[in-house]
Short mmCIF file of C-alpha atoms in Angstrom, two decimals:
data_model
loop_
_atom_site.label_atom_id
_atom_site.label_comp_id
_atom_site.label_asym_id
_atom_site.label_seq_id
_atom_site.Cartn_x
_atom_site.Cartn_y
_atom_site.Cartn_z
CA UNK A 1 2.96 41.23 122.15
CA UNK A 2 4.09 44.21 124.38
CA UNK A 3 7.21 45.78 123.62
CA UNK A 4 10.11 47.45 125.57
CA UNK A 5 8.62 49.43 128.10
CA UNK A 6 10.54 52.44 129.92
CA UNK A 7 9.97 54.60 133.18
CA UNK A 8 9.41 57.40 133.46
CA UNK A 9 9.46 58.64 129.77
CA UNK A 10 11.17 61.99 131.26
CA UNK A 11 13.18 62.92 134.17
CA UNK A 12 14.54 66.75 135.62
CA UNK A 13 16.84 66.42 138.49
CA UNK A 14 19.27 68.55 140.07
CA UNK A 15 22.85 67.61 139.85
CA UNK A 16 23.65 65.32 143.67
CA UNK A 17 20.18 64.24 143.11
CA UNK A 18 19.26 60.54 142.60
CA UNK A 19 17.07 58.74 139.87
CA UNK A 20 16.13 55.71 138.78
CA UNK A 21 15.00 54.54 135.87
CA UNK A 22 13.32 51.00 135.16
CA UNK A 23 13.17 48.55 132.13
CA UNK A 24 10.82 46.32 131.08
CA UNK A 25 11.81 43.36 128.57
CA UNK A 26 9.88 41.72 126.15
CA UNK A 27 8.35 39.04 128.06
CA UNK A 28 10.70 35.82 128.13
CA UNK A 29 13.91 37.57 126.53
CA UNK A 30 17.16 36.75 128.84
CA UNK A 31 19.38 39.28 127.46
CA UNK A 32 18.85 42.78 128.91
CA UNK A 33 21.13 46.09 128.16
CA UNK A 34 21.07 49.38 128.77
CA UNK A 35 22.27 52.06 126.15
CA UNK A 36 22.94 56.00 126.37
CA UNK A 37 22.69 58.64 123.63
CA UNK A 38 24.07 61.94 124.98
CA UNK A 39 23.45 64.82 123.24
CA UNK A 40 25.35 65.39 119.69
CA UNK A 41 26.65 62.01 120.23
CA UNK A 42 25.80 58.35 119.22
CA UNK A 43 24.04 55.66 121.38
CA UNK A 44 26.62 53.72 123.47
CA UNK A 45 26.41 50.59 125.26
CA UNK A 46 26.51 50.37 128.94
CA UNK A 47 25.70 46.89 130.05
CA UNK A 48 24.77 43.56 129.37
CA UNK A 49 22.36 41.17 131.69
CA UNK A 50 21.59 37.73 130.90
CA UNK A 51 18.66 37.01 133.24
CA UNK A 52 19.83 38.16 136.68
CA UNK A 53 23.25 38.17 136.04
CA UNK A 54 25.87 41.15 134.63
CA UNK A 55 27.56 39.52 131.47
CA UNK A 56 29.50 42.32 130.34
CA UNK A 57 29.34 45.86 132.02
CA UNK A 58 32.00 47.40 130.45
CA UNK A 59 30.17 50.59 129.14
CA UNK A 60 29.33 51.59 132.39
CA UNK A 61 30.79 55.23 133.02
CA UNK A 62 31.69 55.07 136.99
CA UNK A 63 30.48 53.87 140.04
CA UNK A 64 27.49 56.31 140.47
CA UNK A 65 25.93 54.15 138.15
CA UNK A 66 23.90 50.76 139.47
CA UNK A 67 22.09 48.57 137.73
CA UNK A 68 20.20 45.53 138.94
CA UNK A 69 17.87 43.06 137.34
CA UNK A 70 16.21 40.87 140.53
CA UNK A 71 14.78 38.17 139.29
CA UNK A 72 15.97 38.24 136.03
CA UNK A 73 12.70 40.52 134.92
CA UNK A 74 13.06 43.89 135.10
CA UNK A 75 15.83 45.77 135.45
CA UNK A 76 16.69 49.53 137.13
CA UNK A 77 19.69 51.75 136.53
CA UNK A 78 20.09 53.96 139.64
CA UNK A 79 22.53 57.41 138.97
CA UNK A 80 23.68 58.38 142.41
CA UNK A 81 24.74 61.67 142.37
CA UNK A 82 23.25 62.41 139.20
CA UNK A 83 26.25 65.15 137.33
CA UNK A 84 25.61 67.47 134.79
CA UNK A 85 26.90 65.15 132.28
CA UNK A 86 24.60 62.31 132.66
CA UNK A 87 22.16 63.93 130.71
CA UNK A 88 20.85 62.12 128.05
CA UNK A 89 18.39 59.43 126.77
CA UNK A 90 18.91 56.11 128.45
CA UNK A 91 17.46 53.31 126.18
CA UNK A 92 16.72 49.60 127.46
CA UNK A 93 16.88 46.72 124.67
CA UNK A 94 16.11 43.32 124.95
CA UNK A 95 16.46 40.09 122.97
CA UNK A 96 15.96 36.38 123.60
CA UNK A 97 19.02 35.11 122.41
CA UNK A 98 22.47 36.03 122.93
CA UNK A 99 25.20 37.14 120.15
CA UNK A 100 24.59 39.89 117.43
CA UNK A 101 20.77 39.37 116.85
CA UNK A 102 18.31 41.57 116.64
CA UNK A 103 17.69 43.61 119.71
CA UNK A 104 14.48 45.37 120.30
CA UNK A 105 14.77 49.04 122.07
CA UNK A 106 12.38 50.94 124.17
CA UNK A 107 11.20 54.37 124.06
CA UNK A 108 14.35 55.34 126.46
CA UNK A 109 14.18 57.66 129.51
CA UNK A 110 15.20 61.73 128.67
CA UNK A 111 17.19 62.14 131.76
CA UNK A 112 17.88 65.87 132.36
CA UNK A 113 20.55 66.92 135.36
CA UNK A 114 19.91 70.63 135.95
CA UNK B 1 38.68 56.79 117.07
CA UNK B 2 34.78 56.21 116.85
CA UNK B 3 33.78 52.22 115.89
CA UNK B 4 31.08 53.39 113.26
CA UNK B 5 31.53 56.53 110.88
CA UNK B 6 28.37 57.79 109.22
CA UNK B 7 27.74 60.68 107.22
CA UNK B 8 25.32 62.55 109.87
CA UNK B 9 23.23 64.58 106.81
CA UNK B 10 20.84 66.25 106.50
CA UNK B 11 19.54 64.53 103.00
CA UNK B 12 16.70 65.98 101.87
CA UNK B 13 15.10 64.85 99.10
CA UNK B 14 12.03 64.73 96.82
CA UNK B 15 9.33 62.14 96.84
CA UNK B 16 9.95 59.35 94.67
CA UNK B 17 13.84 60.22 94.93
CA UNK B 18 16.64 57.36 95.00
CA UNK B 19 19.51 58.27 98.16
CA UNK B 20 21.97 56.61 99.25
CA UNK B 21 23.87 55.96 103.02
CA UNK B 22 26.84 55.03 103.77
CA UNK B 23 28.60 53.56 106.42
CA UNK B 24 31.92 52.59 107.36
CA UNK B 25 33.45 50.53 110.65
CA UNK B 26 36.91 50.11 112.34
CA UNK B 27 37.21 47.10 113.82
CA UNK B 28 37.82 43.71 111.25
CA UNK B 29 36.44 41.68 113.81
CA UNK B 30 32.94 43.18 113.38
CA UNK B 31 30.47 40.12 112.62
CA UNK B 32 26.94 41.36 112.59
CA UNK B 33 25.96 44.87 110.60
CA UNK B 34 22.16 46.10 110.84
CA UNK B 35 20.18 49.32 109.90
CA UNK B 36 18.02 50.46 112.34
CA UNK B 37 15.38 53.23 111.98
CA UNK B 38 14.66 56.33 114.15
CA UNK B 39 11.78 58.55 114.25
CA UNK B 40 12.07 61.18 115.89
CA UNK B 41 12.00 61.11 120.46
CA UNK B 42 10.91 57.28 119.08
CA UNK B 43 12.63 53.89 120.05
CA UNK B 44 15.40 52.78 117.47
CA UNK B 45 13.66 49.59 115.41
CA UNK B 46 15.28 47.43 113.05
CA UNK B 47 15.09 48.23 109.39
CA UNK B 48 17.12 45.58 107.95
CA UNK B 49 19.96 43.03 108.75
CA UNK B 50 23.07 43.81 106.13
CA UNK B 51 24.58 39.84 105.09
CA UNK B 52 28.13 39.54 103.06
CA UNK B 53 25.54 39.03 99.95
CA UNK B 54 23.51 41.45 99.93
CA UNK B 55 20.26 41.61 100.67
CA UNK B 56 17.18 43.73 99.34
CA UNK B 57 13.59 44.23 101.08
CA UNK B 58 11.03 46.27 99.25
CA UNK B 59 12.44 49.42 98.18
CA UNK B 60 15.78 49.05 100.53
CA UNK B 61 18.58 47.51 99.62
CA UNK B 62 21.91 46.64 101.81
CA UNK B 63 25.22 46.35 100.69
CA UNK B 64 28.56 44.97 102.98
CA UNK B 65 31.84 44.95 101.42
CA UNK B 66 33.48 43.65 104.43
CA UNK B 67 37.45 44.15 102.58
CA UNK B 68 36.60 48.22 102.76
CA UNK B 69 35.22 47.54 106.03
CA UNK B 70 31.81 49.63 104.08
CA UNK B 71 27.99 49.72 104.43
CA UNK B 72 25.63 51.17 102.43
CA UNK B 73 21.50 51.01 102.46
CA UNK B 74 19.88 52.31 99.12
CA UNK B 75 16.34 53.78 99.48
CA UNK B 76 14.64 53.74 96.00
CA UNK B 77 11.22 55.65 95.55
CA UNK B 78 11.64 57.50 98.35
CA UNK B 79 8.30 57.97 100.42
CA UNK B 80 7.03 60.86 102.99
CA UNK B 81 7.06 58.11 105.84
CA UNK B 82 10.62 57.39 104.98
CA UNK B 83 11.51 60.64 106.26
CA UNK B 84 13.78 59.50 109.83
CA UNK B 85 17.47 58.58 111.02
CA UNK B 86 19.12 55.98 109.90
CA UNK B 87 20.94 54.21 112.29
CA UNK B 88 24.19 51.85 110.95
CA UNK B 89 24.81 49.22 113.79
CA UNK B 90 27.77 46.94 114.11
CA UNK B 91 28.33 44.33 116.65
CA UNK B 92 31.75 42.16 116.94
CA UNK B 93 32.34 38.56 116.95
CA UNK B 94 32.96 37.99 120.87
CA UNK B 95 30.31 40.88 122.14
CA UNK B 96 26.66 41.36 122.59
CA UNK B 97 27.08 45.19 122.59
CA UNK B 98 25.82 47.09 119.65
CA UNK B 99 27.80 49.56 118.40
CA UNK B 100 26.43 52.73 116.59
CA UNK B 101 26.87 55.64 113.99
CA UNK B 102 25.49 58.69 115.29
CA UNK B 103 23.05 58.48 112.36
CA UNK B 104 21.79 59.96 109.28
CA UNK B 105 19.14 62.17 108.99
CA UNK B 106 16.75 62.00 106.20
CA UNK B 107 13.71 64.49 105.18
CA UNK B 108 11.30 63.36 101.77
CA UNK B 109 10.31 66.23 100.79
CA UNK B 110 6.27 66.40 99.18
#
């Protein structure tokens, strides 16, 4: 069974630039979020799908940060304009049911903002 | 103040060695409690769920003493591939989000 899959693996921008970075779940898994480890510092949450919809998107920093999941498959995170301090590894996770349960991670995006 | 407190390391240690992490959360509310495992520019994966009992798989063993709000995982006969971070992972009653220590980082040394 295929894992979490993450594009691209790396990204260099220039700060006002814009990226985007997609998610693939684990084939029939609902629950989709999207974590960020910036440097020196731990993973944090930043949102929560279940299928299509946004259950909880509290960890989202500001509004240059989109994410969508059409469809209820896969899911992008657009950072529009990308700032210095956006740098960081973005991971996806998925997991097919909701509440604390094991969630599986991908290989997460190296966004740098130059 | 951060949700989950780990000791970030370094432990190194020799092959066959027996270490020890701890972990420690804030919030009472916290229902869940995992280890997850880190190799290096690698995905996070799950090591081992942490229950109120106790629980042991293989060589690892996790402890929760949920009145000191405390984690531990206990690595006996440590091996080469064991080398990694270790991840301490919390998640709360009414949230899906995972909440994590910055990590441990652990070397076994030949």
């Amino acid at each position: 069974e295929a894992g979490v899959t993450q594009f691209p693996s790396h990204s260099v921008i220039e700060k006002g630039q814009t990226v985007t970075l997609r998610c693939d779940p684990i084939s029939g898994h609902d629950n989709l979020y999207w974590y960020r480890r910036v440097m020196g510092k731990e993973i944090k949450f930043l949102l929560h799908f279940v299928k299509e919809s946004k259950q909880d998107e509290s960890g989202m920093p500001n509004n240059r940060f989109l994410a969508e999941r059409t469809g209820g498959t896969y899911s992008t995170l657009k950072v529009q304009p990308a700032e210095l301090e956006d740098s960081g590894v973005y991971f996806c996770a998925s997991s097919q049911q909701q509440g604390a349960n094991e969630q599986f991670f991908g290989p997460g995006t190296r966004l740098t903002v130059l | 103040r951060k949700e989950v407190e780990q000791d970030p390391g370094p432990f190194n240690v020799p092959e066959g060695a027996t270490v020890a992490f701890n972990c420690t959360y804030s919030n009472s509310a916290s229902q869940s409690f995992f280890w997850y495992r880190q190799d290096c520019r690698k995905e996070p994966k799950l090591l081992m769920s942490v229950y109120s009992s106790g629980n042991e798989d293989g060589r690892f063993t996790a402890q929760l003493n949920r009145a000191s709000q405390y984690i531990s995982l206990l690595i006996r006969d440590s091996k080469l591939s064991d080398s990694a971070t270790y991840l301490c992972v919390v998640a709360l009653i009414w949230s899906n989000q995972f909440y994590f220590g910055t990590g441990t980082s652990l070397t076994v040394i030949p």
